[in-house]
CSV table of C-alpha atoms in Angstrom, one decimal:
chain,number,residue,atom,x,y,z
A,239,MET,CA,4.5,14.0,17.1
A,240,ASP,CA,7.1,15.1,19.6
A,241,ILE,CA,6.7,12.5,22.3
A,242,GLU,CA,10.4,11.7,23.1
A,243,GLY,CA,10.8,8.0,22.4
A,244,PHE,CA,7.2,6.8,22.5
A,245,GLU,CA,6.7,7.2,18.8
A,246,GLU,CA,6.9,3.4,18.2
A,247,THR,CA,4.1,2.7,20.7
A,248,VAL,CA,1.8,5.4,19.3
A,249,ILE,CA,2.4,4.5,15.7
A,250,GLU,CA,1.9,0.8,16.3
A,251,ASP,CA,-1.4,1.5,18.2
A,252,LEU,CA,-2.6,3.9,15.5
A,253,LEU,CA,-1.9,1.6,12.6
A,254,ASN,CA,-3.1,-1.6,14.2
A,255,ASN,CA,-6.2,-0.4,16.1
A,256,THR,CA,-7.9,2.3,13.9
A,257,ASN,CA,-9.0,2.8,10.3
A,258,LEU,CA,-7.4,6.2,10.3
A,259,ARG,CA,-4.6,6.9,7.7
A,260,PRO,CA,-3.2,10.2,8.6
A,261,ILE,CA,0.0,11.8,7.4
A,262,ILE,CA,2.5,11.2,10.2
A,263,PHE,CA,5.5,13.4,11.0
A,264,PHE,CA,7.7,12.7,13.9
A,265,GLU,CA,11.2,13.2,15.2
A,266,THR,CA,13.0,9.9,15.6
A,267,HIS,CA,14.7,8.8,18.8
A,268,PRO,CA,16.2,5.4,17.9
A,269,THR,CA,18.2,5.1,21.2
A,270,LEU,CA,15.0,5.3,23.2
A,271,TYR,CA,13.0,2.6,21.2
A,272,LYS,CA,12.3,-0.8,22.6
A,273,THR,CA,12.8,-2.3,19.1
A,274,SER,CA,14.4,-0.2,16.3
A,275,LEU,CA,13.7,2.6,13.8
A,276,GLU,CA,13.9,-0.1,11.1
A,277,GLN,CA,11.1,-2.0,12.7
A,278,ILE,CA,8.9,1.1,12.7
A,279,LYS,CA,9.7,1.6,9.0
A,280,ASN,CA,8.8,-2.1,8.4
A,281,LEU,CA,5.4,-1.6,10.1
A,282,LEU,CA,4.8,1.5,8.0
A,283,ASN,CA,5.6,-0.4,4.8
A,284,LYS,CA,3.3,-3.2,5.9
A,285,LYS,CA,0.5,-0.8,6.4
A,286,ARG,CA,1.1,0.7,3.0
A,287,TYR,CA,2.8,4.0,4.0
A,288,TYR,CA,5.8,5.5,2.2
A,289,PHE,CA,8.1,7.8,4.0
A,290,ARG,CA,11.0,10.2,3.7
A,291,GLN,CA,13.6,10.7,6.3
A,292,ILE,CA,14.8,14.3,6.7
A,293,GLY,CA,17.6,14.5,9.3
A,294,ARG,CA,16.1,13.1,12.5
A,295,ASN,CA,12.6,13.5,11.2
A,296,LEU,CA,10.4,11.0,9.4
A,297,ILE,CA,7.4,12.1,7.3
A,298,CYS,CA,5.0,9.3,6.4
A,299,TYR,CA,2.3,9.3,3.8
A,300,PRO,CA,-0.4,6.7,3.3
A,301,SER,CA,-0.5,5.0,-0.1
A,302,LYS,CA,-3.7,5.3,-2.0
């Protein structure tokens, strides 16, 4: 995703309102988030995703 600060909204909606479990790759914009990047990571953990941060990017994989 490259949606300039709306990642938290889209990720939360995707993980809470669908049964989809895609690989997610996005550029982070922590200064634009209503909450924080840590809260996005906590949601990903809660939904059984693991992730790796590479610079300003986060790649997230669903656990099996």
